[in-house]
mmCIF file of C-alpha atoms in Angstrom:
data_model
loop_
_atom_site.group_PDB
_atom_site.id
_atom_site.type_symbol
_atom_site.label_atom_id
_atom_site.label_comp_id
_atom_site.label_asym_id
_atom_site.label_seq_id
_atom_site.Cartn_x
_atom_site.Cartn_y
_atom_site.Cartn_z
ATOM 1 C CA MET R 185 40.809 -66.601 -90.550
ATOM 2 C CA GLU R 186 37.974 -64.285 -89.552
ATOM 3 C CA ASP R 187 38.000 -60.678 -90.536
ATOM 4 C CA PRO R 188 38.688 -58.582 -87.378
ATOM 5 C CA ASN R 189 36.621 -55.664 -88.687
ATOM 6 C CA ARG R 190 33.472 -57.738 -88.862
ATOM 7 C CA PRO R 191 30.846 -56.732 -86.297
ATOM 8 C CA VAL R 192 30.262 -59.198 -83.457
ATOM 9 C CA THR R 193 26.792 -60.673 -83.331
ATOM 10 C CA GLY R 194 24.949 -62.812 -80.837
ATOM 11 C CA TYR R 195 25.149 -60.551 -77.743
ATOM 12 C CA PRO R 196 21.952 -59.049 -76.081
ATOM 13 C CA ALA R 197 21.190 -55.415 -76.691
ATOM 14 C CA SER R 198 22.048 -52.903 -73.906
ATOM 15 C CA ALA R 199 19.125 -51.832 -71.709
ATOM 16 C CA HIS R 200 20.111 -48.142 -71.885
ATOM 17 C CA ASN R 201 21.450 -46.170 -74.751
ATOM 18 C CA SER R 202 25.054 -45.301 -74.111
ATOM 19 C CA TYR R 203 26.676 -42.130 -75.096
ATOM 20 C CA PRO R 204 30.268 -41.185 -75.167
ATOM 21 C CA ASN R 205 31.721 -40.083 -71.799
ATOM 22 C CA GLY R 206 28.386 -40.867 -70.020
ATOM 23 C CA TYR R 207 26.445 -37.730 -71.040
ATOM 24 C CA ALA R 208 22.708 -37.928 -71.391
ATOM 25 C CA ILE R 209 20.588 -36.608 -74.228
ATOM 26 C CA GLY R 210 20.423 -32.871 -74.258
ATOM 27 C CA ALA R 211 23.387 -32.334 -72.034
ATOM 28 C CA ASN R 212 26.231 -30.176 -73.373
ATOM 29 C CA PRO R 213 29.639 -31.715 -73.247
ATOM 30 C CA PRO R 214 32.100 -30.233 -70.844
ATOM 31 C CA PRO R 215 34.412 -27.561 -72.093
ATOM 32 C CA SER R 216 37.546 -28.754 -73.698
ATOM 33 C CA GLY R 217 40.642 -29.033 -71.589
ATOM 34 C CA THR R 218 38.891 -30.224 -68.338
ATOM 35 C CA GLY R 219 38.671 -33.664 -66.909
ATOM 36 C CA TYR R 220 35.580 -33.083 -64.720
ATOM 37 C CA PRO R 221 31.938 -33.377 -65.675
ATOM 38 C CA TYR R 222 30.017 -30.120 -66.079
ATOM 39 C CA VAL R 223 28.229 -29.093 -62.958
ATOM 40 C CA ALA R 224 25.335 -26.670 -63.296
ATOM 41 C CA PRO R 225 25.438 -23.648 -60.927
ATOM 42 C CA PRO R 226 22.934 -23.643 -58.032
ATOM 43 C CA PRO R 227 19.734 -21.739 -58.650
ATOM 44 C CA THR R 228 20.032 -18.127 -57.590
ATOM 45 C CA THR R 229 17.645 -16.821 -54.922
ATOM 46 C CA GLY R 230 15.715 -14.046 -56.452
ATOM 47 C CA TYR R 231 14.238 -10.949 -54.768
ATOM 48 C CA TYR R 232 10.688 -12.257 -54.930
ATOM 49 C CA SER R 233 11.548 -15.676 -53.559
ATOM 50 C CA TYR R 234 13.098 -13.978 -50.441
ATOM 51 C CA GLN R 235 10.147 -11.730 -49.938
ATOM 52 C CA ASN R 236 7.744 -14.605 -50.211
ATOM 53 C CA ASN R 237 9.503 -16.722 -47.550
ATOM 54 C CA PRO R 238 7.295 -16.420 -44.440
ATOM 55 C CA TYR R 239 10.227 -17.169 -42.097
ATOM 56 C CA ASN R 240 12.500 -14.453 -43.513
ATOM 57 C CA GLN R 241 9.866 -11.897 -44.277
ATOM 58 C CA GLN R 242 9.789 -8.841 -41.967
ATOM 59 C CA ASN R 243 6.885 -6.616 -41.325
ATOM 60 C CA TYR R 244 7.778 -3.422 -43.183
ATOM 61 C CA ASN R 245 4.174 -2.204 -42.976
ATOM 62 C CA GLN R 246 4.012 -1.480 -39.224
ATOM 63 C CA ASP R 247 1.391 1.076 -38.242
ATOM 64 C CA PRO R 248 3.181 4.385 -37.481
ATOM 65 C CA TYR R 249 0.375 5.383 -35.131
ATOM 66 C CA SER R 250 1.028 2.349 -32.900
ATOM 67 C CA ALA R 251 4.723 3.200 -32.744
ATOM 68 C CA ARG R 252 3.990 6.826 -31.761
ATOM 69 C CA ARG R 253 1.486 5.701 -29.110
ATOM 70 C CA ALA R 254 3.998 3.247 -27.616
ATOM 71 C CA THR R 255 6.607 6.009 -27.479
ATOM 72 C CA CYS R 256 4.117 8.387 -25.841
ATOM 73 C CA LEU R 257 3.162 5.808 -23.203
ATOM 74 C CA ARG R 258 6.803 5.204 -22.341
ATOM 75 C CA ARG R 259 7.359 8.915 -21.944
ATOM 76 C CA ILE R 260 4.321 9.308 -19.721
ATOM 77 C CA PHE R 261 5.410 6.366 -17.551
ATOM 78 C CA ALA R 262 8.934 7.771 -17.215
ATOM 79 C CA PHE R 263 7.497 11.233 -16.350
ATOM 80 C CA VAL R 264 5.266 9.706 -13.564
ATOM 81 C CA ILE R 265 8.149 7.704 -12.098
ATOM 82 C CA GLY R 266 10.376 10.801 -12.124
ATOM 83 C CA LEU R 267 7.637 12.935 -10.518
ATOM 84 C CA VAL R 268 7.124 10.374 -7.713
ATOM 85 C CA ILE R 269 10.849 10.262 -7.033
ATOM 86 C CA ILE R 270 11.070 14.061 -6.927
ATOM 87 C CA LEU R 271 8.084 14.415 -4.591
ATOM 88 C CA GLY R 272 9.376 11.691 -2.349
ATOM 89 C CA THR R 273 12.746 13.339 -2.103
ATOM 90 C CA ILE R 274 11.184 16.712 -1.324
ATOM 91 C CA THR R 275 8.940 15.173 1.379
ATOM 92 C CA PHE R 276 11.911 13.398 2.919
ATOM 93 C CA ILE R 277 13.964 16.582 2.997
ATOM 94 C CA VAL R 278 11.089 18.523 4.587
ATOM 95 C CA TRP R 279 10.660 15.794 7.177
ATOM 96 C CA LEU R 280 14.358 15.967 8.028
ATOM 97 C CA VAL R 281 14.172 19.727 8.439
ATOM 98 C CA LEU R 282 10.875 19.955 10.384
ATOM 99 C CA ARG R 283 11.029 16.645 12.324
ATOM 100 C CA PRO R 284 7.293 16.396 13.078
ATOM 101 C CA GLN R 285 6.390 14.830 16.421
ATOM 102 C CA LEU R 286 3.085 13.490 17.674
ATOM 103 C CA PRO R 287 1.332 15.508 20.387
ATOM 104 C CA GLU R 288 1.390 14.358 24.020
ATOM 105 C CA PHE R 289 -1.666 14.011 26.298
ATOM 106 C CA ARG R 290 -2.205 13.443 29.990
ATOM 107 C CA VAL R 291 -5.237 13.253 32.250
ATOM 108 C CA ASP R 292 -4.937 15.806 35.092
ATOM 109 C CA SER R 293 -8.289 15.151 36.801
ATOM 110 C CA PHE R 294 -11.191 12.734 36.594
ATOM 111 C CA SER R 295 -14.280 13.241 38.736
ATOM 112 C CA VAL R 296 -17.415 11.134 38.927
ATOM 113 C CA SER R 297 -20.752 12.256 40.402
ATOM 114 C CA ASN R 298 -24.192 10.686 40.896
ATOM 115 C CA PHE R 299 -22.734 7.237 40.263
ATOM 116 C CA THR R 300 -25.350 4.486 40.485
ATOM 117 C CA VAL R 301 -25.369 0.906 39.294
ATOM 118 C CA GLY R 302 -28.739 -0.828 39.312
ATOM 119 C CA ASN R 303 -29.512 -4.548 39.423
ATOM 120 C CA ASN R 304 -31.197 -4.148 36.024
ATOM 121 C CA SER R 305 -27.788 -3.489 34.414
ATOM 122 C CA LEU R 306 -28.335 0.279 34.124
ATOM 123 C CA VAL R 307 -25.482 2.647 34.914
ATOM 124 C CA SER R 308 -25.880 6.363 35.550
ATOM 125 C CA PHE R 309 -23.272 8.990 36.336
ATOM 126 C CA THR R 310 -21.812 12.362 35.295
ATOM 127 C CA SER R 311 -18.119 12.923 34.857
ATOM 128 C CA GLU R 312 -15.608 15.710 34.098
ATOM 129 C CA VAL R 313 -12.196 14.893 32.711
ATOM 130 C CA GLN R 314 -9.502 17.546 32.389
ATOM 131 C CA ILE R 315 -6.913 16.744 29.740
ATOM 132 C CA THR R 316 -3.709 18.551 28.799
ATOM 133 C CA ALA R 317 -2.544 18.398 25.193
ATOM 134 C CA ARG R 318 1.076 19.393 24.484
ATOM 135 C CA ASN R 319 2.585 20.216 21.139
ATOM 136 C CA PRO R 320 6.342 19.256 21.378
ATOM 137 C CA ASN R 321 7.234 20.562 17.873
ATOM 138 C CA LYS R 322 9.474 23.567 17.539
ATOM 139 C CA LYS R 323 8.533 24.391 13.934
ATOM 140 C CA MET R 324 5.090 22.919 13.412
ATOM 141 C CA LYS R 325 1.664 23.975 14.614
ATOM 142 C CA LEU R 326 -1.242 21.576 15.201
ATOM 143 C CA GLY R 327 -4.932 21.839 14.460
ATOM 144 C CA TYR R 328 -7.549 19.452 15.897
ATOM 145 C CA ASP R 329 -11.146 18.904 14.853
ATOM 146 C CA HIS R 330 -13.841 16.209 14.990
ATOM 147 C CA ILE R 331 -12.717 15.205 18.500
ATOM 148 C CA MET R 332 -14.684 12.340 20.060
ATOM 149 C CA ALA R 333 -14.049 10.870 23.532
ATOM 150 C CA LYS R 334 -15.401 7.825 25.304
ATOM 151 C CA VAL R 335 -15.249 6.476 28.874
ATOM 152 C CA PHE R 336 -14.922 2.690 29.293
ATOM 153 C CA TYR R 337 -15.015 0.220 32.122
ATOM 154 C CA LYS R 338 -12.429 -2.227 30.835
ATOM 155 C CA SER R 339 -13.647 -2.766 27.233
ATOM 156 C CA GLU R 340 -17.346 -1.793 27.857
ATOM 157 C CA SER R 341 -18.331 1.762 26.681
ATOM 158 C CA LEU R 342 -20.220 3.707 29.340
ATOM 159 C CA ALA R 343 -20.567 7.236 27.854
ATOM 160 C CA ASP R 344 -19.204 9.365 25.046
ATOM 161 C CA THR R 345 -18.984 13.055 24.185
ATOM 162 C CA SER R 346 -17.502 15.485 21.666
ATOM 163 C CA ILE R 347 -14.814 18.097 22.311
ATOM 164 C CA PRO R 348 -14.679 21.475 20.544
ATOM 165 C CA PRO R 349 -11.887 21.857 17.982
ATOM 166 C CA PHE R 350 -8.756 23.761 19.035
ATOM 167 C CA TYR R 351 -5.459 24.955 17.638
ATOM 168 C CA GLN R 352 -1.974 24.761 19.108
ATOM 169 C CA ASP R 353 1.081 26.887 18.438
ATOM 170 C CA THR R 354 4.588 25.470 18.643
ATOM 171 C CA LYS R 355 5.746 24.226 22.113
ATOM 172 C CA ASN R 356 2.266 24.911 23.467
ATOM 173 C CA GLU R 357 0.191 23.263 26.181
ATOM 174 C CA THR R 358 -3.603 23.427 25.980
ATOM 175 C CA SER R 359 -6.080 22.296 28.664
ATOM 176 C CA ILE R 360 -9.293 20.787 27.383
ATOM 177 C CA MET R 361 -12.369 19.575 29.294
ATOM 178 C CA ALA R 362 -14.517 16.574 28.406
ATOM 179 C CA ASN R 363 -17.961 16.247 30.055
ATOM 180 C CA PHE R 364 -19.690 12.906 30.083
ATOM 181 C CA ALA R 365 -23.221 11.891 31.168
ATOM 182 C CA ALA R 366 -24.750 8.493 31.274
ATOM 183 C CA ALA R 367 -28.447 8.323 32.125
ATOM 184 C CA GLY R 368 -29.437 4.724 32.575
ATOM 185 C CA SER R 369 -26.992 3.284 30.064
ATOM 186 C CA TYR R 370 -27.497 -0.448 29.644
ATOM 187 C CA VAL R 371 -24.385 -2.569 30.178
ATOM 188 C CA ASP R 372 -23.695 -6.272 30.347
ATOM 189 C CA LYS R 373 -24.250 -8.005 33.712
ATOM 190 C CA ARG R 374 -20.630 -8.953 33.995
ATOM 191 C CA VAL R 375 -19.824 -5.176 33.911
ATOM 192 C CA VAL R 376 -22.201 -4.554 36.794
ATOM 193 C CA ASP R 377 -20.734 -7.408 38.761
ATOM 194 C CA GLY R 378 -17.189 -6.155 38.126
ATOM 195 C CA ILE R 379 -17.965 -2.569 39.234
ATOM 196 C CA ASN R 380 -19.747 -3.793 42.393
ATOM 197 C CA TRP R 381 -16.803 -6.130 43.181
ATOM 198 C CA ASP R 382 -14.278 -3.287 42.789
ATOM 199 C CA ARG R 383 -16.287 -0.989 45.011
ATOM 200 C CA SER R 384 -16.797 -3.539 47.741
ATOM 201 C CA LYS R 385 -13.126 -4.711 47.677
ATOM 202 C CA ASN R 386 -11.174 -1.455 48.001
ATOM 203 C CA GLY R 387 -13.484 1.285 46.770
ATOM 204 C CA ASN R 388 -11.480 1.892 43.579
ATOM 205 C CA VAL R 389 -13.011 1.633 40.117
ATOM 206 C CA GLY R 390 -10.749 1.654 37.111
ATOM 207 C CA PHE R 391 -11.845 3.498 33.944
ATOM 208 C CA ASN R 392 -10.316 3.941 30.513
ATOM 209 C CA LEU R 393 -10.538 7.022 28.283
ATOM 210 C CA ARG R 394 -10.167 6.954 24.526
ATOM 211 C CA MET R 395 -10.127 9.852 22.103
ATOM 212 C CA ILE R 396 -9.971 10.112 18.338
ATOM 213 C CA SER R 397 -9.442 13.335 16.431
ATOM 214 C CA ARG R 398 -8.386 14.639 13.085
ATOM 215 C CA VAL R 399 -5.082 16.468 13.309
ATOM 216 C CA LYS R 400 -3.195 18.620 10.839
ATOM 217 C CA PHE R 401 0.452 19.616 10.956
ATOM 218 C CA GLU R 402 1.369 23.076 9.646
ATOM 219 C CA ALA R 403 4.671 24.842 9.094
ATOM 220 C CA LYS R 404 4.324 28.157 7.237
ATOM 221 C CA ALA R 405 3.437 27.206 3.687
ATOM 222 C CA TRP R 406 3.885 23.488 4.201
ATOM 223 C CA ARG R 407 0.829 21.563 5.446
ATOM 224 C CA THR R 408 0.071 17.892 5.769
ATOM 225 C CA ARG R 409 -3.226 16.310 4.988
ATOM 226 C CA ARG R 410 -5.491 15.687 7.990
ATOM 227 C CA ARG R 411 -4.876 12.361 9.722
ATOM 228 C CA PHE R 412 -6.676 10.546 12.489
ATOM 229 C CA LEU R 413 -5.009 10.721 15.834
ATOM 230 C CA LYS R 414 -5.875 8.074 18.430
ATOM 231 C CA VAL R 415 -5.287 8.665 22.180
ATOM 232 C CA PHE R 416 -5.693 6.062 24.932
ATOM 233 C CA CYS R 417 -5.551 6.883 28.640
ATOM 234 C CA GLY R 418 -5.763 3.721 30.742
ATOM 235 C CA ASP R 419 -5.871 2.730 34.378
ATOM 236 C CA LEU R 420 -7.759 5.852 35.544
ATOM 237 C CA VAL R 421 -8.584 4.757 39.095
ATOM 238 C CA VAL R 422 -11.447 6.670 40.746
ATOM 239 C CA GLY R 423 -12.145 6.201 44.427
ATOM 240 C CA ILE R 424 -15.890 5.322 44.782
ATOM 241 C CA THR R 425 -16.811 3.208 47.798
ATOM 242 C CA SER R 426 -19.982 1.148 47.983
ATOM 243 C CA ASN R 427 -21.783 3.821 49.999
ATOM 244 C CA ALA R 428 -20.480 6.769 47.942
ATOM 245 C CA ARG R 429 -21.884 8.236 44.747
ATOM 246 C CA SER R 430 -18.902 10.396 43.735
ATOM 247 C CA GLY R 431 -15.158 10.077 43.595
ATOM 248 C CA MET R 432 -11.919 11.617 42.232
ATOM 249 C CA LEU R 433 -8.909 10.356 40.376
ATOM 250 C CA THR R 434 -6.316 8.769 42.657
ATOM 251 C CA GLY R 435 -2.594 8.519 42.083
ATOM 252 C CA GLY R 436 -2.098 11.875 40.342
ATOM 253 C CA PRO R 437 -2.076 12.734 36.626
ATOM 254 C CA LYS R 438 -1.827 9.889 34.075
ATOM 255 C CA GLN R 439 0.049 9.966 30.847
ATOM 256 C CA CYS R 440 -1.680 8.786 27.678
ATOM 257 C CA ARG R 441 -0.520 7.047 24.520
ATOM 258 C CA ALA R 442 -1.023 8.747 21.152
ATOM 259 C CA GLY R 443 -0.653 7.291 17.664
ATOM 260 C CA ILE R 444 -1.657 7.746 14.097
#
C-alpha cells in the first residue's frame, strides 16, 4: 500500500503562482475577523487637482475695473431711462393743462390785376390776398416767422412771396396781406391751355394758395421748439373773363387747412 503522505508526481505545473486565499504578491491580507477581501479606498481629490480641472475652475482673477465700469454703465442707462420717463410725464401733464391747438386760417379776399397769358407760355399778373390768422388757444400765444406763400394754378406754381413775421396773443385774430407779382413767368403749355379754357367757359379761374411758416407756442415760462406749420387754401375761384384783365374772389371767404 502506498504512503498517503507521499507527494503526487506527474501533473503539469500551474501557469500562475497561487497564494492562499487568492492574494497577489505585495498585497496585505485582510484584517482578521472579516470574510470580504480588502478594498482600497478611492483616491481622494486634492485641492490642487480641483483647481487644475478646467471645467470646474472659476475665474477668481476678474478685473475689478471691468466690474466697476459695467456697474457705472448700468447706472447711467437707468438714469437716462428714468430721465426720459420723467420728462415725458411732465410734457404730458403740461399738454393736458394747456391743450395746445393749431391756428386757423381763412382767405378773406383774393384780387388779380393785369392778368395776361401769352401764346409763348408766359403768365403775368399782380395779386393781393388778405388772410386772417386766428389763435384759438386760451393759454398759449403764437409766434410766426419765415413765412413763405405761393400761388398755384392746380399744381403749377405761378408766383411766390414772403410775409413779415407776426405775433398773436391768446384768442386773437390777425389780418395779414400777401402781395404777389409774376412778370412773364414761364409755365407749361397745358397750364396755359387750362387757364384759357376756364376763362372761355365760365370766366372763373381756380387758384390755390399754400403757406409755410415756423411757429412757436408759448405759455408763460413754458415754450415749445419752433415747428413748421403748413397751410393750404384751395379752390380760390377768381372771376376773370376772356376779355378782362382783373378779377375778384367769388363765393365769399374760404377756410384753409393747417397742419404740422
